[in-house]
Coordinates of C-alpha atoms in Angstrom, one line a residue:
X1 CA 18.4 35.9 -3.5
X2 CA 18.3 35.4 -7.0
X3 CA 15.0 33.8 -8.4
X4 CA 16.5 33.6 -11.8
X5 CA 18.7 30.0 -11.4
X6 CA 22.1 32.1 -11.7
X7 CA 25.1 31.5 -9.7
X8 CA 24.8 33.3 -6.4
X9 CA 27.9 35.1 -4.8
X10 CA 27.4 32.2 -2.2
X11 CA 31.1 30.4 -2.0
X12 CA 30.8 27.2 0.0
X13 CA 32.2 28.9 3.7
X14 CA 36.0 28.0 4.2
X15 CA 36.7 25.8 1.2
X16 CA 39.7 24.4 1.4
X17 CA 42.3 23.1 -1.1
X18 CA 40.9 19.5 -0.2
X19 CA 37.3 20.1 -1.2
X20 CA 37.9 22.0 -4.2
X21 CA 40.0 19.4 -5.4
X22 CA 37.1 16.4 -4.1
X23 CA 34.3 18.9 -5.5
X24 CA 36.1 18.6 -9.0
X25 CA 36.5 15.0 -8.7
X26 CA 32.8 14.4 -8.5
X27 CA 31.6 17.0 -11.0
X28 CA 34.1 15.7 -13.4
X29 CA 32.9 11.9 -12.5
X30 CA 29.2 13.1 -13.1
X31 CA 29.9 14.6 -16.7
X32 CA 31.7 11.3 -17.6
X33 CA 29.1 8.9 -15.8
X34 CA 26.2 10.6 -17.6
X35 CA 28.3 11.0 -21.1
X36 CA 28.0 7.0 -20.6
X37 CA 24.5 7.2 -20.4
X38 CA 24.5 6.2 -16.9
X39 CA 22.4 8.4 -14.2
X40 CA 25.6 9.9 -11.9
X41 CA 23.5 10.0 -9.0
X42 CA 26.0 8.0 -6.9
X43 CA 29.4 7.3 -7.4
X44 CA 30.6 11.1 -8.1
X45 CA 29.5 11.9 -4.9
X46 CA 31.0 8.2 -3.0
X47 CA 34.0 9.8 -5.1
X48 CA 33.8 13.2 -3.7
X49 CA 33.4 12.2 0.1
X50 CA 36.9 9.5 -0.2
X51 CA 38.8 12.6 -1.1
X52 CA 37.2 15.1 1.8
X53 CA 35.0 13.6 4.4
X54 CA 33.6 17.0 5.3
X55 CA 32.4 17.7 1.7
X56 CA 28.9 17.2 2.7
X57 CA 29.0 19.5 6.0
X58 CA 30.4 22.0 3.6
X59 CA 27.5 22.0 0.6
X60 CA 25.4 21.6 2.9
X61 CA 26.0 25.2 4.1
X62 CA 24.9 26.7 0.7
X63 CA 21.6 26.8 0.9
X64 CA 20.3 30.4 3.2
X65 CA 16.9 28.8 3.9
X66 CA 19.3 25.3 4.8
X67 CA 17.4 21.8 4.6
X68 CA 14.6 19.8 5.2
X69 CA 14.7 15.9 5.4
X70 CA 12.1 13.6 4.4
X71 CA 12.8 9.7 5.3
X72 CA 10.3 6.8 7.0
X73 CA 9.7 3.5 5.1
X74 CA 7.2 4.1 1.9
X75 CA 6.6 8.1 0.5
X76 CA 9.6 9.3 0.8
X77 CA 10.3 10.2 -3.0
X78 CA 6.4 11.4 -3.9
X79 CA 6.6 13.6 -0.4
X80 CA 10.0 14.8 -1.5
X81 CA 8.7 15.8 -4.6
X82 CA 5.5 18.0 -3.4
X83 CA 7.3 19.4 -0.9
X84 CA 9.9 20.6 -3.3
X85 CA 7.0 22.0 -5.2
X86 CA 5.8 23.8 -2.5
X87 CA 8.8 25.4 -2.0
X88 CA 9.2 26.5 -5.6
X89 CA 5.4 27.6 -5.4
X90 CA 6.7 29.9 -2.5
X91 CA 9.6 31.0 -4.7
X92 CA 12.5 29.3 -3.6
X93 CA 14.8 27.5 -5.9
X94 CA 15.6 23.9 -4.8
X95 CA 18.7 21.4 -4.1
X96 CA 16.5 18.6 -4.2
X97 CA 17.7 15.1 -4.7
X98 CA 14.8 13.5 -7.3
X99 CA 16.6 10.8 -8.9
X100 CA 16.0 9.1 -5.9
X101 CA 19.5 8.6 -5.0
X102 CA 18.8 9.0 -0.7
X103 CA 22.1 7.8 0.8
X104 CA 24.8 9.9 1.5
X105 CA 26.8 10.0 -1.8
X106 CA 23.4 10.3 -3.7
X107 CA 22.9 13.4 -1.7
X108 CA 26.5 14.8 -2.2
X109 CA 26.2 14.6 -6.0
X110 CA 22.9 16.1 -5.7
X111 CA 24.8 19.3 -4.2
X112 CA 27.5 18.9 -6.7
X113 CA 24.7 19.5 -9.3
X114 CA 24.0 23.1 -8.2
X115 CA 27.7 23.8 -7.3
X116 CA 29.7 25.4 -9.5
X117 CA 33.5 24.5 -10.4
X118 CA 34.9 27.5 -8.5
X119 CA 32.5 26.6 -5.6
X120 CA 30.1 28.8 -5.7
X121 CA 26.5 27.6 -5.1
X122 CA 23.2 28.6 -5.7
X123 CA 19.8 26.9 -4.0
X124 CA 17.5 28.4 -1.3
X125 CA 16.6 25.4 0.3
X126 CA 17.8 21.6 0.3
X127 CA 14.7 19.2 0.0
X128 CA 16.6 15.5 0.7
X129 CA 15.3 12.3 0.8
X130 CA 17.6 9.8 2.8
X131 CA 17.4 6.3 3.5
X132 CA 16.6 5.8 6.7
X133 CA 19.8 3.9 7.5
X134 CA 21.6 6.6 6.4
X135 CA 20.2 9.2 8.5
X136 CA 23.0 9.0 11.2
X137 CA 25.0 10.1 9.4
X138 CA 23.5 12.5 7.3
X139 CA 21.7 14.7 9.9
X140 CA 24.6 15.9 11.6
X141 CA 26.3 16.9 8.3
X142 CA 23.1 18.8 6.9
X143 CA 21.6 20.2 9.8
X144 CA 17.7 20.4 8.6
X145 CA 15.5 22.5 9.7
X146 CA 12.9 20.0 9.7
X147 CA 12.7 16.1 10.0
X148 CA 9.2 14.3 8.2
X149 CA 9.0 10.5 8.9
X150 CA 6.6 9.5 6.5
X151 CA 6.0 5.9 8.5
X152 CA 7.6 2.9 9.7
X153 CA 6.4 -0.7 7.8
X154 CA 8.7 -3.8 7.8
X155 CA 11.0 -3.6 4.6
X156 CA 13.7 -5.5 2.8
X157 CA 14.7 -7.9 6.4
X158 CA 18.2 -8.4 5.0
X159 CA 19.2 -4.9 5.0
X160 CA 17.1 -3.2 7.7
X161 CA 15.7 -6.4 10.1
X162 CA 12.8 -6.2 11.8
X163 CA 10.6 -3.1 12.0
X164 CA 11.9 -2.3 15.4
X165 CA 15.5 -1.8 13.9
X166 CA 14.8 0.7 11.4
X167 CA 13.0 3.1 14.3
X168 CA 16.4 3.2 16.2
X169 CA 17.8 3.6 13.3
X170 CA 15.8 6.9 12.9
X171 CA 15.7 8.1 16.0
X172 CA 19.5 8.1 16.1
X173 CA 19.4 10.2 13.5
X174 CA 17.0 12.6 15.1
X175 CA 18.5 12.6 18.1
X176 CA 22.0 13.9 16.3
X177 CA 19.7 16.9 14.9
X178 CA 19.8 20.3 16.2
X179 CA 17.6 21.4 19.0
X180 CA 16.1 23.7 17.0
X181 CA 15.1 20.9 14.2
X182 CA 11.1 20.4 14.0
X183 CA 9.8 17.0 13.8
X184 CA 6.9 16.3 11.3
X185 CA 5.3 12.9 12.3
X186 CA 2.0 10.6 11.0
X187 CA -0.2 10.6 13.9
X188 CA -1.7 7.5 13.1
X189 CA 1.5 5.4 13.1
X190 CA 2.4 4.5 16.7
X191 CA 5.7 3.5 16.0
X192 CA 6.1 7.2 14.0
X193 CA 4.5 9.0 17.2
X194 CA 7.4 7.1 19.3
X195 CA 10.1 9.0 18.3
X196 CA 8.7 12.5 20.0
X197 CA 9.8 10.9 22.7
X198 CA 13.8 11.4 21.4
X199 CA 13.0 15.2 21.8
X200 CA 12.5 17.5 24.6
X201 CA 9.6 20.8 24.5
X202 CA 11.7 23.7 24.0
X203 CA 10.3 26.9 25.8
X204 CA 7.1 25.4 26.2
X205 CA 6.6 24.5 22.7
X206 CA 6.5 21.1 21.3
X207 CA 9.2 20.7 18.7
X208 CA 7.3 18.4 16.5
X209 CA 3.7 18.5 14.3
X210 CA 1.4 15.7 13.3
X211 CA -0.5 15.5 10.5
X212 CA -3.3 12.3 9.9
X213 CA -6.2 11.3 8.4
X214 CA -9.8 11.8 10.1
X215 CA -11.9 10.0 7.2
X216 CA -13.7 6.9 7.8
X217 CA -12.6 3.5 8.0
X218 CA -11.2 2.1 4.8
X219 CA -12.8 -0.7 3.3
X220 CA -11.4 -4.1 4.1
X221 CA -8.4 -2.1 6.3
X222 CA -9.0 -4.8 9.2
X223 CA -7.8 -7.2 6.5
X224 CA -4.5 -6.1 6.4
X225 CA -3.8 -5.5 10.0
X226 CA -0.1 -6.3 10.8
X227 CA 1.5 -7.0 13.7
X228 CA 4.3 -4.7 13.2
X229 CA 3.0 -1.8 14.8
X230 CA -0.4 -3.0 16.6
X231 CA 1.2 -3.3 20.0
X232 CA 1.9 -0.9 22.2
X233 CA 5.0 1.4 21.7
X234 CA 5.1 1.7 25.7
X235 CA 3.6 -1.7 27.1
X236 CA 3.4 -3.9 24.5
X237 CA -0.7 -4.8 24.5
X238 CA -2.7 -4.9 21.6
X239 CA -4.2 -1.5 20.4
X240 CA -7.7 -0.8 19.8
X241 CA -8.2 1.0 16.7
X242 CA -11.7 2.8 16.3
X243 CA -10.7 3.3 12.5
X244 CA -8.1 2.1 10.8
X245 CA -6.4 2.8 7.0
X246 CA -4.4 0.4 6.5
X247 CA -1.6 -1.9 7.9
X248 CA -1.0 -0.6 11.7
X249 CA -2.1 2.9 10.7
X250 CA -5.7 4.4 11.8
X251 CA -7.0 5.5 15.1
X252 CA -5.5 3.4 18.0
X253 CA -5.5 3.3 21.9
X254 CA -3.8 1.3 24.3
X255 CA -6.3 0.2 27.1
X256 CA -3.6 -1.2 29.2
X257 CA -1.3 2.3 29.6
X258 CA -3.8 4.7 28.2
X259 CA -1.6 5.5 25.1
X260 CA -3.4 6.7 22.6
X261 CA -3.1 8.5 19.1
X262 CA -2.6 12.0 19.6
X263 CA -4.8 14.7 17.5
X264 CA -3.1 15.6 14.3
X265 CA -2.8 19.4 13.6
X266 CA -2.6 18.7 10.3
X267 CA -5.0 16.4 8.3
X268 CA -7.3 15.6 5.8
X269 CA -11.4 15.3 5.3
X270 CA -13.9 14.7 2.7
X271 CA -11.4 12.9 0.5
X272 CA -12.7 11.3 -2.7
X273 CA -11.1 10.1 -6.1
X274 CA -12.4 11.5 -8.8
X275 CA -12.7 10.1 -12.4
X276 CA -9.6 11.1 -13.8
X277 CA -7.7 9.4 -10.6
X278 CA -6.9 12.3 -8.7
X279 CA -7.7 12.9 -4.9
X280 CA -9.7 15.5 -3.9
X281 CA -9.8 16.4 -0.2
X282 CA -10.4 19.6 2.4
X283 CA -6.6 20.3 3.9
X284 CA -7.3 21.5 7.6
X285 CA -4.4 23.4 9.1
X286 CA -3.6 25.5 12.0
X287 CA -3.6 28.4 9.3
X288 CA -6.7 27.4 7.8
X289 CA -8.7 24.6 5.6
X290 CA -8.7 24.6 1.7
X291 CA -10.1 22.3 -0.7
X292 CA -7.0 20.5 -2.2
X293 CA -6.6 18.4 -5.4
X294 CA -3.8 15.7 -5.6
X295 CA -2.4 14.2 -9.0
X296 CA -2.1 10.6 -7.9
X297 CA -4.9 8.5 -5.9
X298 CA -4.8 6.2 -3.4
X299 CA -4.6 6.9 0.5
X300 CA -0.9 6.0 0.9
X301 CA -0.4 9.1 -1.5
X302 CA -3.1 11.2 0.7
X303 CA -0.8 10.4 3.5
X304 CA 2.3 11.5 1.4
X305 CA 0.3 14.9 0.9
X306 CA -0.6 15.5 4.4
X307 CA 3.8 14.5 5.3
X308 CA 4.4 17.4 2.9
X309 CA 2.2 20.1 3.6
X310 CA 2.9 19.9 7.7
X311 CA 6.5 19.9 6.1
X312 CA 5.9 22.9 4.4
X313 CA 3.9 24.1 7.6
X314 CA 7.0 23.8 9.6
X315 CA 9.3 25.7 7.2
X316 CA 6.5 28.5 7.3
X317 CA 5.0 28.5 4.1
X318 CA 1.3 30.0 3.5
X319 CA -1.2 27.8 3.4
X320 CA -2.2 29.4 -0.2
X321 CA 1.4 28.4 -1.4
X322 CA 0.9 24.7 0.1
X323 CA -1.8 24.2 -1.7
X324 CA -0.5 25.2 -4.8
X325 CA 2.8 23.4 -4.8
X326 CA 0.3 19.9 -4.2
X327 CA -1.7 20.7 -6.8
X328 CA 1.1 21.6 -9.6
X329 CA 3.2 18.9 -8.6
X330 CA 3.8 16.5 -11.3
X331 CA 3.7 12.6 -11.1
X332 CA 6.6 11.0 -9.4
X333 CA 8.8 8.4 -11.5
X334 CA 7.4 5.1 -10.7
X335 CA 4.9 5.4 -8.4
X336 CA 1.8 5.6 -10.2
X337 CA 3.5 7.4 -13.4
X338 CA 1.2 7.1 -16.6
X339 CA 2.6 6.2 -19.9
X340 CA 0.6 6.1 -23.0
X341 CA 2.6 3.1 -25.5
X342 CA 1.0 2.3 -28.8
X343 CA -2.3 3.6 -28.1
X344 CA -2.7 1.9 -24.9
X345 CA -2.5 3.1 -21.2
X346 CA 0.1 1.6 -18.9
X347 CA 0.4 2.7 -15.4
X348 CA 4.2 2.1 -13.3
X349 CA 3.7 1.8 -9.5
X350 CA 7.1 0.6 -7.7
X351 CA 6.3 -2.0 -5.1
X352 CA 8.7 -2.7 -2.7
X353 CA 7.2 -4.6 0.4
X354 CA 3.6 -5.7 1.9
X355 CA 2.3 -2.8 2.9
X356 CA 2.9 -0.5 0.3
X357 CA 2.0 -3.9 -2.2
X358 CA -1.2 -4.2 -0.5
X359 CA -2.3 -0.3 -0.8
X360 CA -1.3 -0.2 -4.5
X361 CA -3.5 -3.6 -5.4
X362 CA -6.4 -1.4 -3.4
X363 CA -5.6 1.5 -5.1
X364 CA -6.0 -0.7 -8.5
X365 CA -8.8 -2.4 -7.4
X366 CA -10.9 0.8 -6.8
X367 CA -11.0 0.9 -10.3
X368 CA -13.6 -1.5 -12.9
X369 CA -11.5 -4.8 -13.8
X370 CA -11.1 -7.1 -14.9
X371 CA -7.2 -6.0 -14.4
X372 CA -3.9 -6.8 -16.7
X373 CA -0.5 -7.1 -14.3
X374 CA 3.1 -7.0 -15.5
X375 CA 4.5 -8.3 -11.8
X376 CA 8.4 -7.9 -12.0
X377 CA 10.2 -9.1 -9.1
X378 CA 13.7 -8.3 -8.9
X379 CA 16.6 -9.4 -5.9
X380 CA 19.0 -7.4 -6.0
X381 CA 21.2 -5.5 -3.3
X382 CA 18.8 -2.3 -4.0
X383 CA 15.6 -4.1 -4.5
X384 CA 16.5 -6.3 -1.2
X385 CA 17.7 -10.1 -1.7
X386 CA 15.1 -11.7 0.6
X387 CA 11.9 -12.1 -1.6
X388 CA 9.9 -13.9 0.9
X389 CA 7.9 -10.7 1.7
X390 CA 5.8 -11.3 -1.4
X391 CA 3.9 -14.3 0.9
X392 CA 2.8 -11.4 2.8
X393 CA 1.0 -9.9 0.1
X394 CA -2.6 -9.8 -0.3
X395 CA -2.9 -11.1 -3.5
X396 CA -5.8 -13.4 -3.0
X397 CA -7.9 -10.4 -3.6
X398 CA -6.9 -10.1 -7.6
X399 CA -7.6 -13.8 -7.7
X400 CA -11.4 -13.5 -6.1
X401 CA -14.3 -14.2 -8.5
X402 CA -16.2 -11.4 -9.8
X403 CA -15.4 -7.8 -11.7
X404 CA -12.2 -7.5 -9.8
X405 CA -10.5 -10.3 -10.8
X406 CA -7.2 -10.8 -12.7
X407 CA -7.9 -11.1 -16.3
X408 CA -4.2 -12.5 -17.1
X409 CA -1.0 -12.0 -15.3
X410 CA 2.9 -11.6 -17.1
X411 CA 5.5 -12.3 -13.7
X412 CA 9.0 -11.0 -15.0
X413 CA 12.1 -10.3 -13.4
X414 CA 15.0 -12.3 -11.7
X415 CA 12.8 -13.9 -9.2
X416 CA 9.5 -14.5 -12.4
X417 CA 8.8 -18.4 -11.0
X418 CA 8.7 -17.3 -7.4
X419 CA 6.0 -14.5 -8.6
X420 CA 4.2 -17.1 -10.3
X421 CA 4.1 -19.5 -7.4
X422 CA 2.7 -17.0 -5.2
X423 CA -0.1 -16.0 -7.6
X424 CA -0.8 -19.8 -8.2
X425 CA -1.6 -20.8 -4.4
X426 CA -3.2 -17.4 -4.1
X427 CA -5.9 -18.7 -6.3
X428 CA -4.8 -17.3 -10.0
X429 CA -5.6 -20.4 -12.4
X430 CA -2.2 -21.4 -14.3
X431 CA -4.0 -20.4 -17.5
X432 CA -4.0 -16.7 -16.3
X433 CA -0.4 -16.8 -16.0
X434 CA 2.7 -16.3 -18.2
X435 CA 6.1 -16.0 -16.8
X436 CA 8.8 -13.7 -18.8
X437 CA 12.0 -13.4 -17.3
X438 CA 12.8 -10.7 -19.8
X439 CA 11.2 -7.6 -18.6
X440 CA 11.5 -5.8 -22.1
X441 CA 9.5 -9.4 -23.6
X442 CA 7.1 -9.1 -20.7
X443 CA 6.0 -5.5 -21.4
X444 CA 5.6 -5.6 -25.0
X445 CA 3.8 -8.6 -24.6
X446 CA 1.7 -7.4 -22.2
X447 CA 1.0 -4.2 -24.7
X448 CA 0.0 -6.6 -27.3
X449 CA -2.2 -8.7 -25.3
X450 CA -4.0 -5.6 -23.4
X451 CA -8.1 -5.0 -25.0
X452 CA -8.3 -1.4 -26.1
X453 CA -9.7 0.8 -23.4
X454 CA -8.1 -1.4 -20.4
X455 CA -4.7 0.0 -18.5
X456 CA -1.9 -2.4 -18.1
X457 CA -0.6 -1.8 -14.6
X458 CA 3.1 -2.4 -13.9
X459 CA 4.3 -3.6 -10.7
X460 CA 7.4 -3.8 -10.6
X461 CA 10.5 -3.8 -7.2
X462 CA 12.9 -0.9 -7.5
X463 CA 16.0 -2.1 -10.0
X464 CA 13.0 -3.8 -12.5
X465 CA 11.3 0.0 -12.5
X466 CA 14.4 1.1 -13.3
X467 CA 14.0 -1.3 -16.4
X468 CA 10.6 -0.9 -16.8
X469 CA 11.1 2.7 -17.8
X470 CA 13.8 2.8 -19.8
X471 CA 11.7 0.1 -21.9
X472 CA 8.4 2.3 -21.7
X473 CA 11.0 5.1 -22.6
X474 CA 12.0 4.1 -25.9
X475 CA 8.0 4.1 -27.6
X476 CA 5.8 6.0 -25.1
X477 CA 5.2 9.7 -24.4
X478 CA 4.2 10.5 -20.3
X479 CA 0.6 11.1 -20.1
X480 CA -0.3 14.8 -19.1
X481 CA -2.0 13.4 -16.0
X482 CA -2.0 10.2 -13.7
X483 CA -4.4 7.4 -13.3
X484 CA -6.4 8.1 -16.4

C-alpha cells in the first residue's frame, strides 16, 4: 500500500457506466459547492446516490483494511477523530468523514474526496461517523469491521423520540452487519450493553468489547440521574449504582433480575486534569496499561478516549500506536476547540441536549469562576426544532452563590428569549443577562466585555457553532492546545 497519499492502482471493483457517470456528478457538484464557499459535505454525495443507488456499496470497497463505524448519541465526532489518529499513528491513510457530515450522502462525498475521476481510490481504512438513524442503511452498504456505540442519551425528541427509539434504531443497524463485525460498547451504559444481545458468540468468542471507567464517583453525578436509562434493560426496576459518572452511566445492578454491569476490558484509572486542561489517565488493556495524556478534559471526552482505543483494539492496533494516536490528536471543531481573539481566550463547546449540556457546565465549572457564557440556541431541522430540552438542563448550578457563579451571560441565536427565560427562573438575576439574537453581535460583545485573563466559553447548538466559527474565524488564530 502506498503510505505516500498517491493514487493506488485500486479501481472501485466492477464500476459500471452508471457510477462513473454518478461519481462525476458528485465530484463536479463538490468543486462547484466549495468554489461557492459552501462545505460540499452533503449534497454531492445526495447527488451521487439519485444517479446510482449502489454508489456507496461500491466506494465502500476501496479501502483494503475496509471500515470502522462510530455512532451512539454524544462523541461521535471527537471518537472519530482519535480513532482516525490512531490509525494514521499505525500508518494507515484515512477515508474519514471529519466535517461531520454522518448521514449517508455526507459519507458518500466523503469517499468521493479520496476517489479519483477515473475511479481509482486510495485509503487504507474508512473511519465513519453516522447518525444513528442512518445506520440502517449504511451498515449493509459499508460492511465495517467494527461497530463503537459511544452511548445512548435522549436527543432532539422530534427527530429521534424517546431514548428507547434510537436503540432499535441502532440495533437494526447492527443487526444488518456482518457476522464477523466486532462490537465496541460503554460498559457503563445499560442501554449500550443491550445491544450484545443482537449478536450471537461466534466460535466461543464474544464478538463485542467493553471499555468503561473504574474511577471514583463523580462529584454531584447523583444530581443528574435520569430516568432514561436507570431502569432495567431486562425487567424494568430501578438499578442500583455503586458509582456513577454521570446521567445513567456508572456502575449499576439490577437487584430484581441480577443484571449487572459487565467488567470492561478496556478502561481507564488514575485520571486527573491537569493545569493546561488536558486529562491524564493509566489506559488498561488486554495488551497492557500505559499512562495516557488526552488534549481535551472533561469525563465525557475520557469516555470518548476509552470508545476509541477499544476501537482501535478491535482493528488490532498496538497498544504503543493507541496511545500515540490519543495523544497527537488535535482538538475537534466545536467541542472544546480554543480560539485566542483579540488577546482574549474563547473556548467553543457544541451543546446539543441535557446530558451532554450538563457534563460541559461540569467540565467549565472545574475551573476558578466567576464564568462568562455566550449561550446560542438555535432550532433548526439540524439543531432539532423542539427546544424544550434546555428545561432539563442543570443550569441552576452557574446561578449558585459563591466562586462558581455566572459573572454575566450573552443568550443568542433563533431561540435568544427562551435561553434567557431559562437562565432567569434558574436563578441568574436579569442584570446578568443580555440577549443578542445576532450571534456575530453576541460574540464580539462578549470579547469586549470579557476581564483580561478570564475565558469566554461558547455554548452554542450545532447550526449556531457553525456560526460561531466562521465569526471566531475571521479575527482569531486556534490555540496550539485546548482548555488553556
Amino acid at each position: 500500500m502506498d503510505r505516500a497519499g498517491r493514487w493506488q492502482d485500486m479501481s472501485v471493483d466492477g464500476v459500471s457506466r452508471e457510477a462513473l457517470v454518478a461519481l462525476w456528478a458528485g465530484k463536479l457538484a463538490m468543486l462547484v459547492s466549495r468554489s461557492l464557499g459552501r462545505g460540499g459535505t452533503t449534497w454531492p454525495g445526495r447527488l451521487a446516490t439519485a444517479l446510482e443507488p449502489r454508489l456507496l456499496d461500491r466506494l465502500a470497497r476501496v479501502p483494503a483494511r475496509g471500515a470502522v463505524v462510530i455512532t451512539g448519541t454524544n462523541g461521535k465526532t471527537t471518537t472519530a477523530l482519535l480513532l482516525s489518529s490512531i490509525a494514521r499513528a499505525s500508518g494507515l491513510q484515512v477515508v474519514h468523514n471529519l466535517a461531520g457530515a454522518n448521514m449517508s450522502s455526507g459519507i458518500v462525498s466523503a469517499f468521493l474526496e479520496n476517489v479519483s475521476w477515473r475511479g481509482q481510490g486510495r485509503g487504507d481504512l474508512a473511519v465513519l461517523e453516522v447518525d444513528e438513524g442512518s445506520l440502517t442503511g449504511v451498515a449493509p452498504a459499508v460492511r465495517p469491521k467494527a461497530v463503537v456505540v459511544t452511548n445512548f442519551f435522549r436527543d432532539q425528541l422530534d427527530r429521534y423520540g424517546e431514548v428507547d427509539g434510537t436503540v432499535r434504531q441502532v440495533r437494526d443497524g447492527v443487526e444488518r452487519c456482518g457476522a464477523g463485525t466486532q462490537l465496541v460498547l460503554c460498559a457503563d451504559d445499560p442501554l449500550g450493553v443491550s445491544l450484545s444481545e443482537a449478536r450471537v458468540p461466534l466460535n466461543g468468542s464474544a464478538p463485542w468489547l467493553y471499555f468503561g471507567l473504574e474511577l471514583p464517583a463523580a462529584d454531584g453525578a447523583s444530581a443528574h440521574l435520569t430516568a432514561d436509562g436507570s431502569q432495567c434493560v431486562r425487567c424494568g426496576s430501578p438499578y442500583h449504582y455503586q458509582r456513577l459518572y454521570y446521567s445513567h452511566l456508572g456502575h449499576y445492578a439490577c437487584s430484581a433480575c441480577g443484571h449487572a454491569r459487565p467488567a470492561p476490558a478496556v478502561y481507564a484509572r488514575e485520571a486527573q486534569t491537569e493545569a493546561d486542561g488536558t486529562t491524564r489517565f493509566e489506559l488498561v488493556t488486554p495488551a497492557g496499561s500505559r499512562t495516557c495524556r488526552l488534549k481535551l478534559p472533561g469525563l465525557h471526552n475520557l469516555y470518548n478516549a476509552l470508545a476509541a482505543a477499544a476501537g482501535g483494539l478491535a482493528l488490532g492496533f498496538e497498544v504503543d500506536r493507541i496511545v500515540e494516536g490519543i495523544e497527537s490528536a488535535s482538538t475537534p471543531f466545536g467541542r472544546m476547540e480554543p480560539f485566542s481573539v483579540a488577546g482574549r481566550a474563547v473556548v467553543v463547546a457544541l451543546v446539543k441536549n441535557p446530558s451532554g449540556f450538563n457534563e460541559i457546565i461540569r467540565t467549565i465549572r472545574s475551573r476558578p469562576g466567576p464564568y462568562h457564557v455566550v449561550f446560542a440556541l438555535n432550532d433548526l431541522a439540524a439543531d432539532g426544532r423542539d427546544v424544550s430540552w434546555i428545561w432539563d438542563v442543570d443550569f441552576e448550578q452557574l446561578a449558585s452563590p459563591g466562586s462558581g457563579e455566572l459573572a454575566w451571560a450573552i443568550c443568542s441565536g433563533r431561540r435568544a428569549q427562551d435561553m434567557a427565560v431559562r437562565l432567569k427562573y434558574a436563578g441568574v438575576v436579569p442584570e446578568r443577562l443580555v440577549v443578542e439574537p445576532a450571534i456575530d453581535r453576541a460574540l464580539r460583545r462578549g470579547v469586549r466585555l470579557l476581564p483580561p485573563g478570564q475565558t469566554l466559553f461558547v455554548l452554542p447548538t450545532y447550526t449556531a457553532m457553525l456560526s460561531a466559527r466562521r465569526v471566531l474565524a475571521l479575527d482569531a488564530l486556534p490555540r496550539a492546545s485546548a482548555g488553556r
